[in-house]
PDB file of N, CA, C and O in Angstrom:
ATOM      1  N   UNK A   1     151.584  -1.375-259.106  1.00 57.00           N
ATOM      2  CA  UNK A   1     152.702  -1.814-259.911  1.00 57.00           C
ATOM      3  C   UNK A   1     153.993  -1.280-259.308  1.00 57.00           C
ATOM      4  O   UNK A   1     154.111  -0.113-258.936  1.00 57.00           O
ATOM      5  N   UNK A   2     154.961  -2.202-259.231  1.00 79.00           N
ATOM      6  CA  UNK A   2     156.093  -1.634-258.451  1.00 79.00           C
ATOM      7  C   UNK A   2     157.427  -2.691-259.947  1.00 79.00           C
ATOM      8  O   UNK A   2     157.500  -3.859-260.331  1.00 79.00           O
ATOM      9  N   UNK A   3     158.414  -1.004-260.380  1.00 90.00           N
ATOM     10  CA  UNK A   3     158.650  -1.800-260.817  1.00 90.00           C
ATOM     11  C   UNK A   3     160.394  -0.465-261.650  1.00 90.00           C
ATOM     12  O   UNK A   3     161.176   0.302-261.088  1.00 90.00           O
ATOM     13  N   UNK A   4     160.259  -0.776-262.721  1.00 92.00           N
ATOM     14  CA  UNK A   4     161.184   0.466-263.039  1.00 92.00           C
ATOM     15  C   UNK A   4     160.595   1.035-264.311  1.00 92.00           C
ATOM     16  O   UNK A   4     159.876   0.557-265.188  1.00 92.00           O
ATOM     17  N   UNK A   5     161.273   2.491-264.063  1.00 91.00           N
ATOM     18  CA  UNK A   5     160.628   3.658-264.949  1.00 91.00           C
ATOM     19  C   UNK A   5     160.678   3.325-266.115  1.00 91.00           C
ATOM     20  O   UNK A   5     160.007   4.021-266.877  1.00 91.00           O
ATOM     21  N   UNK A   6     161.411   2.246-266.681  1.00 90.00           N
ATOM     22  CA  UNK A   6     161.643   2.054-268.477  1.00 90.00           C
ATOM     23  C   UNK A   6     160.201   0.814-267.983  1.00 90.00           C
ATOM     24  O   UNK A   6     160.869  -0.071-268.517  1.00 90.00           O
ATOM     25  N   UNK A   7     159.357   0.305-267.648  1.00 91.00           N
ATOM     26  CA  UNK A   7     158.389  -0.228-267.799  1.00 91.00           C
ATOM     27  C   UNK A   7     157.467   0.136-268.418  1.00 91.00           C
ATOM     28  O   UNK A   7     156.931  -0.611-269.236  1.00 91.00           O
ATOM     29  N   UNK A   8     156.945   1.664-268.136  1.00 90.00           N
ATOM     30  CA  UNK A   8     155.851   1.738-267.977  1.00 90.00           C
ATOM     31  C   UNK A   8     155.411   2.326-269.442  1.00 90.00           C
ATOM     32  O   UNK A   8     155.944   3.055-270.279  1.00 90.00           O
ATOM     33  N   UNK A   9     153.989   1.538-269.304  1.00 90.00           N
ATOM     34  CA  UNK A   9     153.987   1.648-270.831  1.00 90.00           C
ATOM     35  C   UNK A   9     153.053   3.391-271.128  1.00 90.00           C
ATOM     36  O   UNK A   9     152.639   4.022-270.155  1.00 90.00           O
ATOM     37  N   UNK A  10     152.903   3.818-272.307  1.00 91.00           N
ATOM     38  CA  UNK A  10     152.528   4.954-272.365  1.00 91.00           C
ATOM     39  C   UNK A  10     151.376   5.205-272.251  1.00 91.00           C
ATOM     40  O   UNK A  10     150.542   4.561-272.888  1.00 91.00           O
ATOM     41  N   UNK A  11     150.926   6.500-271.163  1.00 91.00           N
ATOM     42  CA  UNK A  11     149.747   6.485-270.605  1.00 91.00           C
ATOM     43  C   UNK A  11     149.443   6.059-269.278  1.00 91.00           C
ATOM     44  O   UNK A  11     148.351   6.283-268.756  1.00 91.00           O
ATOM     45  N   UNK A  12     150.727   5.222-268.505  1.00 92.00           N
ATOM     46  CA  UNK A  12     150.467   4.857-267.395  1.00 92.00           C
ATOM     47  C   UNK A  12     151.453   6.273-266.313  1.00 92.00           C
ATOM     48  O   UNK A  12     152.173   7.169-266.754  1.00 92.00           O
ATOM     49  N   UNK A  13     151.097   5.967-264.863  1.00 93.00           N
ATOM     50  CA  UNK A  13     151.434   7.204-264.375  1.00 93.00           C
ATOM     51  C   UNK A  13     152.125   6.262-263.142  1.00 93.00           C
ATOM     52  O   UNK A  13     151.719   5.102-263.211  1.00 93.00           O
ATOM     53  N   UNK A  14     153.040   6.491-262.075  1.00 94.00           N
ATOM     54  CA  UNK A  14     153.870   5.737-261.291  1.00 94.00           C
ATOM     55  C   UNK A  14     154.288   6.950-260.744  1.00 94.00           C
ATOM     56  O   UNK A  14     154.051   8.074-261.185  1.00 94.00           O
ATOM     57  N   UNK A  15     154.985   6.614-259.662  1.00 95.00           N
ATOM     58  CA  UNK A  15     155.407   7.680-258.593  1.00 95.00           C
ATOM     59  C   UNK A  15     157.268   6.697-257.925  1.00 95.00           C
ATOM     60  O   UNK A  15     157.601   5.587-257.509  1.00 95.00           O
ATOM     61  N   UNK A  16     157.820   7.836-258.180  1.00 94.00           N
ATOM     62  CA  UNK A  16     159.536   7.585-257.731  1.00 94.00           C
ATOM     63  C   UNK A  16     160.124   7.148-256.504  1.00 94.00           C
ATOM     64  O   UNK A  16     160.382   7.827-255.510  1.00 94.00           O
ATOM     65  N   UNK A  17     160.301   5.933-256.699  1.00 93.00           N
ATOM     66  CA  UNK A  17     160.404   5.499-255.165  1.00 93.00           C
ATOM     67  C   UNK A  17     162.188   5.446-254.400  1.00 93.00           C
ATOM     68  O   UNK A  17     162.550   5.597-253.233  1.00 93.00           O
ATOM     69  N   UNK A  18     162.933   5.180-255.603  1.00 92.00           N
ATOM     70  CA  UNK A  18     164.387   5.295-255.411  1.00 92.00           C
ATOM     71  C   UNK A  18     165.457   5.623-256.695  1.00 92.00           C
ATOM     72  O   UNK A  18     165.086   5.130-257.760  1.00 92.00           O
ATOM     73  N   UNK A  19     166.350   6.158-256.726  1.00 92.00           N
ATOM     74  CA  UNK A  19     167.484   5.993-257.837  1.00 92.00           C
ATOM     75  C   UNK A  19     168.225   5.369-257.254  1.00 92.00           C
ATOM     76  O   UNK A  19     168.597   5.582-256.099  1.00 92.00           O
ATOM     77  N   UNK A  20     168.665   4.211-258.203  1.00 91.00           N
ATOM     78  CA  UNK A  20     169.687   3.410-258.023  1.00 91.00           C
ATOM     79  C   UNK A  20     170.815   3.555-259.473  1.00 91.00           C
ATOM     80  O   UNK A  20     170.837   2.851-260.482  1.00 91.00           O
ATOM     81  N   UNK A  21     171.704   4.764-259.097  1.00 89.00           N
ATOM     82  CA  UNK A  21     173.000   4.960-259.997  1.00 89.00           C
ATOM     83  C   UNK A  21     173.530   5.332-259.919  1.00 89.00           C
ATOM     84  O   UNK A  21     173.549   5.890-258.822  1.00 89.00           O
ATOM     85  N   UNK A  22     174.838   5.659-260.917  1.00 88.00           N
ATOM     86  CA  UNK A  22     176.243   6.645-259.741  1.00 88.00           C
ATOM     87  C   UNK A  22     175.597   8.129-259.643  1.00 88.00           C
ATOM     88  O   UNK A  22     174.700   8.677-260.285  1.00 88.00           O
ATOM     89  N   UNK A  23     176.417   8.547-258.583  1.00 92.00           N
ATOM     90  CA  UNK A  23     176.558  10.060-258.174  1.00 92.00           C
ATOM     91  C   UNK A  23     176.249  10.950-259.623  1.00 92.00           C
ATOM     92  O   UNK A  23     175.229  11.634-259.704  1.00 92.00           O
ATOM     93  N   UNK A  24     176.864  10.899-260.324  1.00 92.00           N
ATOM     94  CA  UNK A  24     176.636  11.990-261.405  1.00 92.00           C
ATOM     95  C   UNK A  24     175.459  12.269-261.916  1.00 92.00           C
ATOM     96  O   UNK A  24     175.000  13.390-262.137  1.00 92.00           O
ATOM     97  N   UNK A  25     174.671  10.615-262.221  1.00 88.00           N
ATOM     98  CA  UNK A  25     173.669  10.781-262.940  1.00 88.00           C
ATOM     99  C   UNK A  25     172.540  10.696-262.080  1.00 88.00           C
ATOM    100  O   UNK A  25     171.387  10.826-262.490  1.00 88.00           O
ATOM    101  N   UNK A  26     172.910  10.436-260.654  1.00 90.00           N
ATOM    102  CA  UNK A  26     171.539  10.629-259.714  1.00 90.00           C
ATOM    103  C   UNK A  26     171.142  11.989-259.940  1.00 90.00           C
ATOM    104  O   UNK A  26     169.979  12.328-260.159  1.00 90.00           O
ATOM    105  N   UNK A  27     172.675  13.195-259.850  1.00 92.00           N
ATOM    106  CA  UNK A  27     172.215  14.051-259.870  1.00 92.00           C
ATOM    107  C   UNK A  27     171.719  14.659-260.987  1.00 92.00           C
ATOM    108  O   UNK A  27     171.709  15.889-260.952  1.00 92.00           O
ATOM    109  N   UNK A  28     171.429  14.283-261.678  1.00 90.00           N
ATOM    110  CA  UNK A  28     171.351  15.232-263.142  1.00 90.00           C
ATOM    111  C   UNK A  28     169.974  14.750-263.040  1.00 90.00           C
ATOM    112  O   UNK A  28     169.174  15.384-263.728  1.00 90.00           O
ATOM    113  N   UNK A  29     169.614  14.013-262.513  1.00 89.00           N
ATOM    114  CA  UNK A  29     168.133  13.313-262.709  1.00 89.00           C
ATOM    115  C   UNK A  29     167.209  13.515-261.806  1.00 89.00           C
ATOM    116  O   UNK A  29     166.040  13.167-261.974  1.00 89.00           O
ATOM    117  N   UNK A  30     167.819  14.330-260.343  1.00 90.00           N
ATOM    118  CA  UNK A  30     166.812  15.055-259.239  1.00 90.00           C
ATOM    119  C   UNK A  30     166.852  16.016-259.966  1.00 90.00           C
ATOM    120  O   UNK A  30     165.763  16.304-260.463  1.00 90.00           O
ATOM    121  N   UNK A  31     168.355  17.141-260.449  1.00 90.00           N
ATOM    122  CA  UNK A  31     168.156  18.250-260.824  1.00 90.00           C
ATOM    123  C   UNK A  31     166.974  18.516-262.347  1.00 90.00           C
ATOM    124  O   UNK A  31     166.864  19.610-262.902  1.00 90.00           O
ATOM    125  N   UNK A  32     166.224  17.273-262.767  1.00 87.00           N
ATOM    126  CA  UNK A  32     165.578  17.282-263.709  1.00 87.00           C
ATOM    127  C   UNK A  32     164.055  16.852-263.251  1.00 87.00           C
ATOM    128  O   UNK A  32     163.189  16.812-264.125  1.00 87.00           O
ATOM    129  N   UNK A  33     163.758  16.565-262.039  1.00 87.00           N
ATOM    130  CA  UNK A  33     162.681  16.905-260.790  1.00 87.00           C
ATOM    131  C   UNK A  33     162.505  15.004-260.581  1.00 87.00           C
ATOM    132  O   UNK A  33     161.422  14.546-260.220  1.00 87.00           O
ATOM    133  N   UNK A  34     163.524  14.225-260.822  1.00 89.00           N
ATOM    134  CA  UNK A  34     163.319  12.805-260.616  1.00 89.00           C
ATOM    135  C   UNK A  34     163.546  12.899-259.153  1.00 89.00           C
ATOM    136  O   UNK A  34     164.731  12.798-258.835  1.00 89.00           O
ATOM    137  N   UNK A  35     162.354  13.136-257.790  1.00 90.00           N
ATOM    138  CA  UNK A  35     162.819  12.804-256.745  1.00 90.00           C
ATOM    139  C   UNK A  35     161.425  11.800-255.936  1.00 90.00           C
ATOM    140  O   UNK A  35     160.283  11.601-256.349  1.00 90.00           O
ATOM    141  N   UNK A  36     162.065  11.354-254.742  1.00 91.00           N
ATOM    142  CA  UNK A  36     161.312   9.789-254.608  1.00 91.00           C
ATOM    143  C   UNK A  36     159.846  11.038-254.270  1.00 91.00           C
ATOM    144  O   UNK A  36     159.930  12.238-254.007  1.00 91.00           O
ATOM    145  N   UNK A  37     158.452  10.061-254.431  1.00 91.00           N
ATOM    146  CA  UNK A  37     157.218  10.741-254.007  1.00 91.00           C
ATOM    147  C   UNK A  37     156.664  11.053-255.654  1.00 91.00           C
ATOM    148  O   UNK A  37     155.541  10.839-256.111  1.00 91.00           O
ATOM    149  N   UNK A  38     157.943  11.663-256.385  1.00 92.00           N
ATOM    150  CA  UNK A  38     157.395  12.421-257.445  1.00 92.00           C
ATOM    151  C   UNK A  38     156.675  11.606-258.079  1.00 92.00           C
ATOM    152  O   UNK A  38     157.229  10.544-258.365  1.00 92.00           O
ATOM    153  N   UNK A  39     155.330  11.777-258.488  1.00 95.00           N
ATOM    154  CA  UNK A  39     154.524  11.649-260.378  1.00 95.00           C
ATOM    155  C   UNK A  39     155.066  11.675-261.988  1.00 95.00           C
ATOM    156  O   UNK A  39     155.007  12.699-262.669  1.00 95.00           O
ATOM    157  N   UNK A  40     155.622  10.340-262.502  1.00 95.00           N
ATOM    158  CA  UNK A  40     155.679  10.667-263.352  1.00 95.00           C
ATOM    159  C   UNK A  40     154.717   9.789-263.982  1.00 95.00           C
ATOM    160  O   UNK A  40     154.143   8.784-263.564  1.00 95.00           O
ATOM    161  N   UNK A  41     154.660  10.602-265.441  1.00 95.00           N
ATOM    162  CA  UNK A  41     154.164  10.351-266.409  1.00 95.00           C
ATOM    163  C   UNK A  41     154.695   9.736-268.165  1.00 95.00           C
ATOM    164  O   UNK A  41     155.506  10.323-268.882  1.00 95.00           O
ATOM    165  N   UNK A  42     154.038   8.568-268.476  1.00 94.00           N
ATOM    166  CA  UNK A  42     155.225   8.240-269.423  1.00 94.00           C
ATOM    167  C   UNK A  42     154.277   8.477-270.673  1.00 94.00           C
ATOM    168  O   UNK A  42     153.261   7.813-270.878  1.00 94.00           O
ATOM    169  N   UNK A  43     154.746   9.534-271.505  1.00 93.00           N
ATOM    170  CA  UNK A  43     153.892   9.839-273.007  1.00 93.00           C
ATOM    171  C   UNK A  43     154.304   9.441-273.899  1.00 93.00           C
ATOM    172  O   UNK A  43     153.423   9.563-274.750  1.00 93.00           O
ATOM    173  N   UNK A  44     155.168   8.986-274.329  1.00 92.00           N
ATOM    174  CA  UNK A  44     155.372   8.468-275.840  1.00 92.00           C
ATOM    175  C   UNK A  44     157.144   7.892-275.602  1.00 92.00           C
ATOM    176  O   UNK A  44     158.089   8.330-274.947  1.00 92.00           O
ATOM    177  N   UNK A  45     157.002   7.044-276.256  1.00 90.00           N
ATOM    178  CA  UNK A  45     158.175   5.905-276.602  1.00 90.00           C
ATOM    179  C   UNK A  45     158.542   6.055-277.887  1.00 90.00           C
ATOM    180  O   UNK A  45     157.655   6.279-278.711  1.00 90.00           O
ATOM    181  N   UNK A  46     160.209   5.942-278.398  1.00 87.00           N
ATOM    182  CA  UNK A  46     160.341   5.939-279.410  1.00 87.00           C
ATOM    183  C   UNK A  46     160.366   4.473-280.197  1.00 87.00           C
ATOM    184  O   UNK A  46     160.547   3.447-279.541  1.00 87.00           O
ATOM    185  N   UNK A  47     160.222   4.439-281.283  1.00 85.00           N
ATOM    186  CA  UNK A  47     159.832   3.109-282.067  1.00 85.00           C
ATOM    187  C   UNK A  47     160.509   1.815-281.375  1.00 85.00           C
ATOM    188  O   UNK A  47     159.907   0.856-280.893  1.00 85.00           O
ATOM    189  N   UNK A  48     162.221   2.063-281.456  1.00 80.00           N
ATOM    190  CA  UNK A  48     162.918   0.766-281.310  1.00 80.00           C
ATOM    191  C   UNK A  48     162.763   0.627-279.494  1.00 80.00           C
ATOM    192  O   UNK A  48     163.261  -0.296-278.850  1.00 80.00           O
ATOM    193  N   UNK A  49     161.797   2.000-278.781  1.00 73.00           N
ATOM    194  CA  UNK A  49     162.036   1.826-277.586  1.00 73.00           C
ATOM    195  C   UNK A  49     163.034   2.220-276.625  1.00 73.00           C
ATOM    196  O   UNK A  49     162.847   2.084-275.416  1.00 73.00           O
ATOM    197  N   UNK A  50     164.237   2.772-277.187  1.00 86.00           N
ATOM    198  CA  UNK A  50     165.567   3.270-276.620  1.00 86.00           C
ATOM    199  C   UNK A  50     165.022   4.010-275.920  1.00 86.00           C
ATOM    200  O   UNK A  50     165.200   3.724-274.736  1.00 86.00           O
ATOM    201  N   UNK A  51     164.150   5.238-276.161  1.00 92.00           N
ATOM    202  CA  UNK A  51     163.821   6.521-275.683  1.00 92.00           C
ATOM    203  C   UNK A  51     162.980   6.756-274.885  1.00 92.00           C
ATOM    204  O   UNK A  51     162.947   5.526-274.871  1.00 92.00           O
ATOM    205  N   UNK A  52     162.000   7.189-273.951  1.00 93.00           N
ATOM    206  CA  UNK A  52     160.807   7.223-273.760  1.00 93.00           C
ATOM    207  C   UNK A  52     160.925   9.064-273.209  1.00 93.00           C
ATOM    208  O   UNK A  52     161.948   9.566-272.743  1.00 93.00           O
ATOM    209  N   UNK A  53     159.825   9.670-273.391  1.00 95.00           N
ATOM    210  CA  UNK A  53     159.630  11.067-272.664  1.00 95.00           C
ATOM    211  C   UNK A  53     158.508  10.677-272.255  1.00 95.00           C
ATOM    212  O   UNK A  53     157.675   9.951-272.797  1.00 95.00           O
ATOM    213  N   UNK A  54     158.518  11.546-270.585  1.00 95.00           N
ATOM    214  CA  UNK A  54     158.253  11.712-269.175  1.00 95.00           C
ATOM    215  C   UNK A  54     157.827  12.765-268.818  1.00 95.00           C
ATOM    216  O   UNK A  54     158.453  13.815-268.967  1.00 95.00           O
ATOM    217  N   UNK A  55     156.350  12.652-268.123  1.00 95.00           N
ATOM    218  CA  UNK A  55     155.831  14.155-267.583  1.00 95.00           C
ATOM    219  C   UNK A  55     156.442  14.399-266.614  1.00 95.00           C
ATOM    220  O   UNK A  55     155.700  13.912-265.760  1.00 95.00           O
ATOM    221  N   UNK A  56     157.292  14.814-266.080  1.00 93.00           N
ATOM    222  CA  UNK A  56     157.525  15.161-264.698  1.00 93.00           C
ATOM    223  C   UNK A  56     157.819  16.722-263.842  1.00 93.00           C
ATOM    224  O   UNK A  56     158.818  17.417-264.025  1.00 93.00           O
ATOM    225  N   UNK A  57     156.731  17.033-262.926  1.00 88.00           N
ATOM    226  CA  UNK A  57     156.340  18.427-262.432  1.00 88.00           C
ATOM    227  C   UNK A  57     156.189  19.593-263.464  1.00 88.00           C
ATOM    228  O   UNK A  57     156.666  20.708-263.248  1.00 88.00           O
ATOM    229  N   UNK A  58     155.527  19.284-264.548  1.00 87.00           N
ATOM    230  CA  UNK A  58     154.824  20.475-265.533  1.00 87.00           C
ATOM    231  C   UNK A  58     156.215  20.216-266.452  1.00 87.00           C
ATOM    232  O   UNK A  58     156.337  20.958-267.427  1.00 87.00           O
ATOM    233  N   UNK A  59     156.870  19.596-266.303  1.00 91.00           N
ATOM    234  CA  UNK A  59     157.974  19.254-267.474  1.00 91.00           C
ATOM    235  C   UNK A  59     158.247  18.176-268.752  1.00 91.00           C
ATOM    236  O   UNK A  59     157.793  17.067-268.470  1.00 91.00           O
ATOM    237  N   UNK A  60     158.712  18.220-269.735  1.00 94.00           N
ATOM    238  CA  UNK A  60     158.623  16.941-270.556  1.00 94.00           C
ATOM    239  C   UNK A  60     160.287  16.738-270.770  1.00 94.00           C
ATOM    240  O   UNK A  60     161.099  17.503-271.291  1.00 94.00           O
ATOM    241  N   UNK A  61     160.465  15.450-270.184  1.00 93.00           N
ATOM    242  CA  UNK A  61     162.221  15.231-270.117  1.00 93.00           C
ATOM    243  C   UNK A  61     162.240  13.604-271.150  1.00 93.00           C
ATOM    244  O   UNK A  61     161.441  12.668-271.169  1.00 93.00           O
ATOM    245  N   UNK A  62     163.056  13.758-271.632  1.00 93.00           N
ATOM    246  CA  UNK A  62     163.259  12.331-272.435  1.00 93.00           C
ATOM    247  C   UNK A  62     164.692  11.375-271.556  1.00 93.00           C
ATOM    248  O   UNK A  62     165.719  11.836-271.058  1.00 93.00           O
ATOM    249  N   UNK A  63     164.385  10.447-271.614  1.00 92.00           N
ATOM    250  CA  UNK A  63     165.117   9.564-271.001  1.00 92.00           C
ATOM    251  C   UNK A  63     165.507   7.945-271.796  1.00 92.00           C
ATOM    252  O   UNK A  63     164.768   7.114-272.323  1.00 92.00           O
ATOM    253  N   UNK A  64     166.639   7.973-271.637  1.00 92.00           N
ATOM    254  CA  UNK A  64     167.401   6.445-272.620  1.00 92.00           C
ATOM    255  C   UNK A  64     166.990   5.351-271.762  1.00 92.00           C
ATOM    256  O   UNK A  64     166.547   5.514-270.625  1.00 92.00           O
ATOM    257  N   UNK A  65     167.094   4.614-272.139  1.00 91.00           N
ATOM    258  CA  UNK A  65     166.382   3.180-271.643  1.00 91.00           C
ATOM    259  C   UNK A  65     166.956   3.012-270.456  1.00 91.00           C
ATOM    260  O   UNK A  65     166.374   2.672-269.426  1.00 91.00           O
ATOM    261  N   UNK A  66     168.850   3.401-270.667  1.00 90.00           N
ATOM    262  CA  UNK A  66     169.699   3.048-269.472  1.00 90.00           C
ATOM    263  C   UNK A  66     169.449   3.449-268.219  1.00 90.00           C
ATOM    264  O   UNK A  66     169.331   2.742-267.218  1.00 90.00           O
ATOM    265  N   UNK A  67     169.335   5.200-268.365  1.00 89.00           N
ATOM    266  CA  UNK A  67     168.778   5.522-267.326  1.00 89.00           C
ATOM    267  C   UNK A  67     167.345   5.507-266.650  1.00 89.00           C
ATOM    268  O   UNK A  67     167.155   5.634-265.440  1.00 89.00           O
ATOM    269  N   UNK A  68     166.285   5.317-267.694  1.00 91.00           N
ATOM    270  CA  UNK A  68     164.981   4.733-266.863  1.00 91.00           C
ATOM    271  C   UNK A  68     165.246   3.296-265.904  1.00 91.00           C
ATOM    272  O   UNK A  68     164.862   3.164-264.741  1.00 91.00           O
ATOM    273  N   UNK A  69     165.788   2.560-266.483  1.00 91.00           N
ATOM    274  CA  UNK A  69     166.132   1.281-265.380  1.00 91.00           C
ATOM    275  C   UNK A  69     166.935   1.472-264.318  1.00 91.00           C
ATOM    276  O   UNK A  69     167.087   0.655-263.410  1.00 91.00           O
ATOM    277  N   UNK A  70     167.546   2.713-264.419  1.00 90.00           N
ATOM    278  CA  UNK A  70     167.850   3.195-262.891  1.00 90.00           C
ATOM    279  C   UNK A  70     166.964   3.524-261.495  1.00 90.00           C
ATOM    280  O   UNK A  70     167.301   3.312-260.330  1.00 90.00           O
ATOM    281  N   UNK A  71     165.610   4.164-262.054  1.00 93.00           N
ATOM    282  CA  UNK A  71     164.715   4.637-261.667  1.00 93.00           C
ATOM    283  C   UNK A  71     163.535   3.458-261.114  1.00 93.00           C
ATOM    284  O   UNK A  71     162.818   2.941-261.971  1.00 93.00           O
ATOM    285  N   UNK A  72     163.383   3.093-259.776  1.00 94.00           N
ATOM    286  CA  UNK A  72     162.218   2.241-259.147  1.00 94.00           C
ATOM    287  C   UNK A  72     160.864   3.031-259.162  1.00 94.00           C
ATOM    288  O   UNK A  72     161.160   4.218-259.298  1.00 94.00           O
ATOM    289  N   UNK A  73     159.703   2.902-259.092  1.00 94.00           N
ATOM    290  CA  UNK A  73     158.688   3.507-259.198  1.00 94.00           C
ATOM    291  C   UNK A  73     157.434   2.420-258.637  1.00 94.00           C
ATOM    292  O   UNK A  73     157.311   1.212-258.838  1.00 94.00           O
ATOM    293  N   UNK A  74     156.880   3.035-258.136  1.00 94.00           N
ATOM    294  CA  UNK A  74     155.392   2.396-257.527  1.00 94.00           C
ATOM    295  C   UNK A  74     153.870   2.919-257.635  1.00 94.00           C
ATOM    296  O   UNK A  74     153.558   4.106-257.539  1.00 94.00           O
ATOM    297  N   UNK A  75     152.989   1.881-257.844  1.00 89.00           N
ATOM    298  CA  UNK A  75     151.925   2.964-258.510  1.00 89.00           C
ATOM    299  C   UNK A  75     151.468   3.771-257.931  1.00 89.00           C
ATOM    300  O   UNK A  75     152.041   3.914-256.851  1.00 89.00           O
ATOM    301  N   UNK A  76     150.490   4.583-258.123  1.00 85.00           N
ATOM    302  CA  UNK A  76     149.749   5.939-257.323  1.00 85.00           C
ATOM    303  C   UNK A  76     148.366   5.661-257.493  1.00 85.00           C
ATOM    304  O   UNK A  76     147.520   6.433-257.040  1.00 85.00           O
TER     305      UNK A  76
END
């Protein structure tokens, strides 16, 4: 599956292939272990879907819809 990080439904696992967004929020999103290669993991979605939290490197980070569709990912 090649596709973006707000896809994936919960329970599925994908690996980081690019960020595509401005400077600020690329960085806030390596400095939160979003880098290409990485494993994430998507555990639970909030109802309307805005939200989703993400396993990523022994961490649990929540992420807005906006910025998961920044995020390309490919399966593992």
């Amino acid at each position: 599956m090649d596709g973006r990080l707000s896809h994936l439904k919960c329970g599925e696992c994908a690996a980081v292939s690019k960020i595509n967004c401005g400077i600020l929020t690329r960085r806030r999103l390596t400095d939160l272990g979003m880098i290409c290669g990485t494993p994430v993991f998507c555990l639970m979605q909030s109802l309307g879907g805005g939200i989703c939290a993400y396993r990523v490197c022994d961490s649990v980070i929540a992420l807005r819809r906006e910025d998961a569709d920044c995020i390309a990912v490919k399966s593992i």
